[in-house]
XYZ file of C-alpha atoms in Angstrom:
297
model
C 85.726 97.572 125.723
C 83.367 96.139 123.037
C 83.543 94.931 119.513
C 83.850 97.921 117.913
C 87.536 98.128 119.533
C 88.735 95.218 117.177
C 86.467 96.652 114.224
C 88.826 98.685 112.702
C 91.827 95.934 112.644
C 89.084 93.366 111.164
C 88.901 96.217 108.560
C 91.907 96.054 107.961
C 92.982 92.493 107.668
C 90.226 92.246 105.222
C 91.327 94.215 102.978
C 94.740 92.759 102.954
C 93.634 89.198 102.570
C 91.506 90.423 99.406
C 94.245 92.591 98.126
C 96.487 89.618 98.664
C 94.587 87.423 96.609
C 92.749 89.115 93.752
C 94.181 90.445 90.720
C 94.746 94.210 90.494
C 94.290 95.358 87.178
C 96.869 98.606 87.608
C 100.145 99.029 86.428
C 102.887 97.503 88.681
C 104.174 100.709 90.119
C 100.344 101.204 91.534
C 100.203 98.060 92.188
C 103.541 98.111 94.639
C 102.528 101.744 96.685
C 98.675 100.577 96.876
C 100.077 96.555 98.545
C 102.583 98.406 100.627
C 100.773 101.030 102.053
C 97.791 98.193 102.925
C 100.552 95.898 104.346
C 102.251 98.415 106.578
C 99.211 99.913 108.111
C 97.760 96.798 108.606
C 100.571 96.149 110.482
C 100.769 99.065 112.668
C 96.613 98.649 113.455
C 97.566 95.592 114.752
C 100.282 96.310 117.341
C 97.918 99.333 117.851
C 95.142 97.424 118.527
C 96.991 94.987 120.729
C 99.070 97.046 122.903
C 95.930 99.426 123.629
C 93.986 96.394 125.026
C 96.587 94.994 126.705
C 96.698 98.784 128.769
C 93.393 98.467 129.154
C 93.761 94.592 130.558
C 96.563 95.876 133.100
C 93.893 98.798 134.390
C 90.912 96.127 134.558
C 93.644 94.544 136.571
C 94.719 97.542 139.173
C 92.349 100.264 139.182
C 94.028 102.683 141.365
C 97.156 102.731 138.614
C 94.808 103.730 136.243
C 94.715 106.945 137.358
C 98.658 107.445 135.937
C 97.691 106.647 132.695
C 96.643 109.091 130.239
C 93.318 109.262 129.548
C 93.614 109.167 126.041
C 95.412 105.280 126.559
C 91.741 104.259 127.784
C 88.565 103.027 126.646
C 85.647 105.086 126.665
C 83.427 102.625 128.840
C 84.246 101.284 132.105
C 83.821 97.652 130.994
C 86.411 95.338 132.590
C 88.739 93.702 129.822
C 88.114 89.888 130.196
C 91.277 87.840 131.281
C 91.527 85.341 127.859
C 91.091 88.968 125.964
C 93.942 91.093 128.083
C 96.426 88.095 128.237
C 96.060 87.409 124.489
C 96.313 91.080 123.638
C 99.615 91.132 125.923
C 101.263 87.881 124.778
C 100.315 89.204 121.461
C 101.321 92.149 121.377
C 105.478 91.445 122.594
C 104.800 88.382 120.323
C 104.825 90.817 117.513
C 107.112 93.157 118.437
C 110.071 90.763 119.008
C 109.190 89.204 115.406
C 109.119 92.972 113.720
C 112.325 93.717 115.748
C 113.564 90.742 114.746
C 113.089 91.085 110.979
C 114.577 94.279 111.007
C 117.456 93.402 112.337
C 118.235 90.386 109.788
C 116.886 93.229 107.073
C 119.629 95.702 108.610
C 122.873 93.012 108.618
C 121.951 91.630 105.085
C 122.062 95.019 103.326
C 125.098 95.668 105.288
C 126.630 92.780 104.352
C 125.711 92.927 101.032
C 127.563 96.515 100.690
C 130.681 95.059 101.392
C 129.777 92.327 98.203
C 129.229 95.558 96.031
C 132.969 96.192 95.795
C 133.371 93.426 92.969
C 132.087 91.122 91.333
C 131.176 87.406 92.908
C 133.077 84.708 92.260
C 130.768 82.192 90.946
C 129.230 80.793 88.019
C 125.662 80.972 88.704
C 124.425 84.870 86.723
C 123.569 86.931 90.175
C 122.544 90.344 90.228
C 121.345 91.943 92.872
C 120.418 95.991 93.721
C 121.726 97.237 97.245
C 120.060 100.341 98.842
C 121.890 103.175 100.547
C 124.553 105.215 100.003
C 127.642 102.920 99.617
C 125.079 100.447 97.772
C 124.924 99.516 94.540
C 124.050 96.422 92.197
C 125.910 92.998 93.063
C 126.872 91.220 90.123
C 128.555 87.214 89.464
C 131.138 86.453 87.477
C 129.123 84.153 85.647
C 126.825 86.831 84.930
C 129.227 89.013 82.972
C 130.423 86.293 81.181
C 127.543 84.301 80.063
C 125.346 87.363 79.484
C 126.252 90.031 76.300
C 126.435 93.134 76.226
C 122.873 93.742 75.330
C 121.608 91.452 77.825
C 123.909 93.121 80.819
C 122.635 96.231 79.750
C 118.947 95.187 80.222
C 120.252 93.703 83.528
C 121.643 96.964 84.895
C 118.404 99.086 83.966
C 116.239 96.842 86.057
C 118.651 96.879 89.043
C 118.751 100.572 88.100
C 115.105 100.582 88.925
C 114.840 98.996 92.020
C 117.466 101.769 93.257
C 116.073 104.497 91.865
C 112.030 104.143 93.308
C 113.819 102.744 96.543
C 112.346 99.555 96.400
C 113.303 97.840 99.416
C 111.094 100.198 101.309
C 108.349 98.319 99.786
C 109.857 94.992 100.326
C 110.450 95.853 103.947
C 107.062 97.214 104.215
C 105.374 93.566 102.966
C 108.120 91.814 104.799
C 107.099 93.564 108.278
C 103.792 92.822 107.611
C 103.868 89.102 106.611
C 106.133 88.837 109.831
C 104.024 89.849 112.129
C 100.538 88.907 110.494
C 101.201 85.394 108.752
C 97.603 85.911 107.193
C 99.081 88.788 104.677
C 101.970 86.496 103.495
C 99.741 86.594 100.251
C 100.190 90.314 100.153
C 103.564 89.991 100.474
C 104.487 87.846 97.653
C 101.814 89.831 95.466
C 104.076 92.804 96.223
C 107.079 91.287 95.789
C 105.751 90.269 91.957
C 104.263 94.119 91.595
C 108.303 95.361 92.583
C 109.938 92.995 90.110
C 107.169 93.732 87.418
C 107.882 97.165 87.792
C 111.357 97.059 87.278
C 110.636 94.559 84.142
C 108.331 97.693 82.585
C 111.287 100.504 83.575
C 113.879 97.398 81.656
C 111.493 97.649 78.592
C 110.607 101.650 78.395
C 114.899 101.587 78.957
C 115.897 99.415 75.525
C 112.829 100.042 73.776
C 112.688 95.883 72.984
C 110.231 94.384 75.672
C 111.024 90.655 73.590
C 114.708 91.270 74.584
C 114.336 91.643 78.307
C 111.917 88.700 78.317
C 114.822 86.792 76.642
C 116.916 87.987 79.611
C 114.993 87.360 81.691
C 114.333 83.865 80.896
C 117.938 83.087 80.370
C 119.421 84.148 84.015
C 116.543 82.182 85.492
C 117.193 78.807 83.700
C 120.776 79.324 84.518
C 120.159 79.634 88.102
C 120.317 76.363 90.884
C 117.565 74.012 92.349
C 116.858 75.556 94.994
C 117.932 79.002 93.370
C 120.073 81.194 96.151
C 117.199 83.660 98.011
C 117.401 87.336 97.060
C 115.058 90.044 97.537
C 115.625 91.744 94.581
C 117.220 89.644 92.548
C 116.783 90.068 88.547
C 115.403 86.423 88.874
C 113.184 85.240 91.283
C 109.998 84.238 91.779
C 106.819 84.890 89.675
C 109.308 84.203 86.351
C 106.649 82.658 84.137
C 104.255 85.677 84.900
C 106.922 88.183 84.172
C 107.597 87.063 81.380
C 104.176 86.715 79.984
C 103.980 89.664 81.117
C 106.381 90.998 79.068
C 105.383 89.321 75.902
C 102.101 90.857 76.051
C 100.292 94.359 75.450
C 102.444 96.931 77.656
C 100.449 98.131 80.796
C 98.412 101.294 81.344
C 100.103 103.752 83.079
C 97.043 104.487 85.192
C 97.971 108.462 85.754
C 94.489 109.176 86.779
C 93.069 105.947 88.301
C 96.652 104.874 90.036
C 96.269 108.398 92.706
C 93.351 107.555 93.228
C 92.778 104.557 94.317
C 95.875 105.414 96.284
C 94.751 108.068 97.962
C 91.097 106.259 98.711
C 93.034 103.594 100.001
C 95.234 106.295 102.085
C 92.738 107.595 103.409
C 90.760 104.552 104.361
C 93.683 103.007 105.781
C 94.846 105.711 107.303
C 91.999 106.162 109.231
C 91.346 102.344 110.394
C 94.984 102.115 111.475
C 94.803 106.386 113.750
C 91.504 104.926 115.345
C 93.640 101.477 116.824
C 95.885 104.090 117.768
C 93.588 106.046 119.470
C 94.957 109.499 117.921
C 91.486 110.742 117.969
C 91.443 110.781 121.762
C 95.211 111.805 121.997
C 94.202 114.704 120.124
C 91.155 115.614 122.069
C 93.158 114.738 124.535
C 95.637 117.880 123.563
C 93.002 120.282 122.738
C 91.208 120.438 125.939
C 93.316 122.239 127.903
C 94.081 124.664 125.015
C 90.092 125.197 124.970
C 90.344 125.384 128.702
C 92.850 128.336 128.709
C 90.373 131.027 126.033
């Protein structure tokens, strides 16, 4: 093992941390696939990264079980894994897997419970809305939403909920979530993408009613009418990031980036993608495989 083993996750956090806290200049739907893909391999190159060492660590420990692991699951040099390394990596490693677990489950019994909320309406004052994936989902609405809210501003309320179900949002939530779980440092990210998901659905609200004034009105209103602290909700129509939404849409609409948006995507794809197969070690799995295919011509 050397440095170069932890190379690719340093990579990786790097860009994260910088995509976390500068600016991108794309519209929001870019925006949300280019933080999510960053945040989720991220993720996975650091489990990677960690569970490969600690194999390593438990071979510097007992040589002669070495020889039952695949080679692929190695290093390429015979240099001993130091013990503060291998236990980190280890402790690490379950650390991270318990806290992604972890946050799925909560992830899994809030949506579920939420279905069961979609039925009708919720009886209280404060204007909820709130879009539940899946097939018996839906969008959650309050009581004091439909009757504090006309019907101009319900319908500009249902097109951004609308939104959210129809690009599958919470995959993107759940993809910044797992990431800020298990690497605090991308918490950033997370609430970058969380703005880039809401901003998104603002600019689907707008293109909807054709009146970009009228869902900043909206938006403003269901905000101010909500408590201190306002009730938590992933994609609720008002959350966090209000003021810049707003702004937002008050200002010149966004670029729709169809040429730039791809590719940057794809760059990023690619460079990500590659960063988070080498913690993986898929190059050597694959060599791995097509060695004894060679061996057989």
């Amino acid at each position: 093992m050397n440095w170069f083993t932890f190379l690719p996750l340093a990579i990786m956090l790097t860009l994260g941390t910088v995509l976390g806290r500068a600016p991108l200049r794309l519209h929001p739907s870019w925006s949300a696939r280019l933080l999510a893909t960053t945040g989720a391999m991220t993720a996975v190159a650091a489990l990677g990264t960690g569970v490969f060492v600690a194999i390593n660590y438990a071979a510097t420990l007992a040589p002669s079980a070495a020889a039952h692991v695949p080679e692929w699951a190695l290093f390429g040099d015979d240099r001993p894994v130091p013990d503060a390394i291998g236990i980190a990596a280890g402790a690490l490693s379950v650390l991270g897997a318990l806290v992604a677990g972890r946050t799925v489950v909560r992830w899994v019994r809030e949506v579920r419970a939420a279905r069961v909320d979609v039925r009708e309406p919720l009886d209280t004052d404060v204007p909820i809305a709130v879009a539940v994936p899946g097939r018996h989902g839906g969008v959650i609405v309050s009581r004091g939403l439909l009757r504090d809210l006309s019907p101009e501003e319900l319908h500009v309320v249902f097109q951004h909920e609308a939104s959210h179900l129809r690009h599958r949002h919470h995959r993107y939530l759940a993809a910044g979530a797992l990431a800020a779980a298990v690497l605090p440092p991308l918490r950033p990210l997370d609430g970058r993408l969380r703005l880039a998901v809401e901003r998104w659905a603002d600019e689907d609200a707008a293109e909807a009613t054709g009146d970009r004034a009228s869902v900043a009105r909206t938006l403003a209103k269901v905000a101010l009418a909500q408590p201190r602290p306002a009730r938590p909700a992933a994609t609720a129509f008002a959350e966090s990031g209000v003021v810049e939404r707003v702004e937002a849409l008050l200002g010149t609409p966004p670029a729709k980036n169809a040429v730039t948006g791809p590719l940057l995507l794809l760059g990023n794809g690619v460079v990500s993608g590659s960063l988070t197969a080498a913690t993986l070690q898929l190059d050597h799995v694959i060599a791995s495989s097509l060695l004894p295919l060679l061996a057989l011509r």
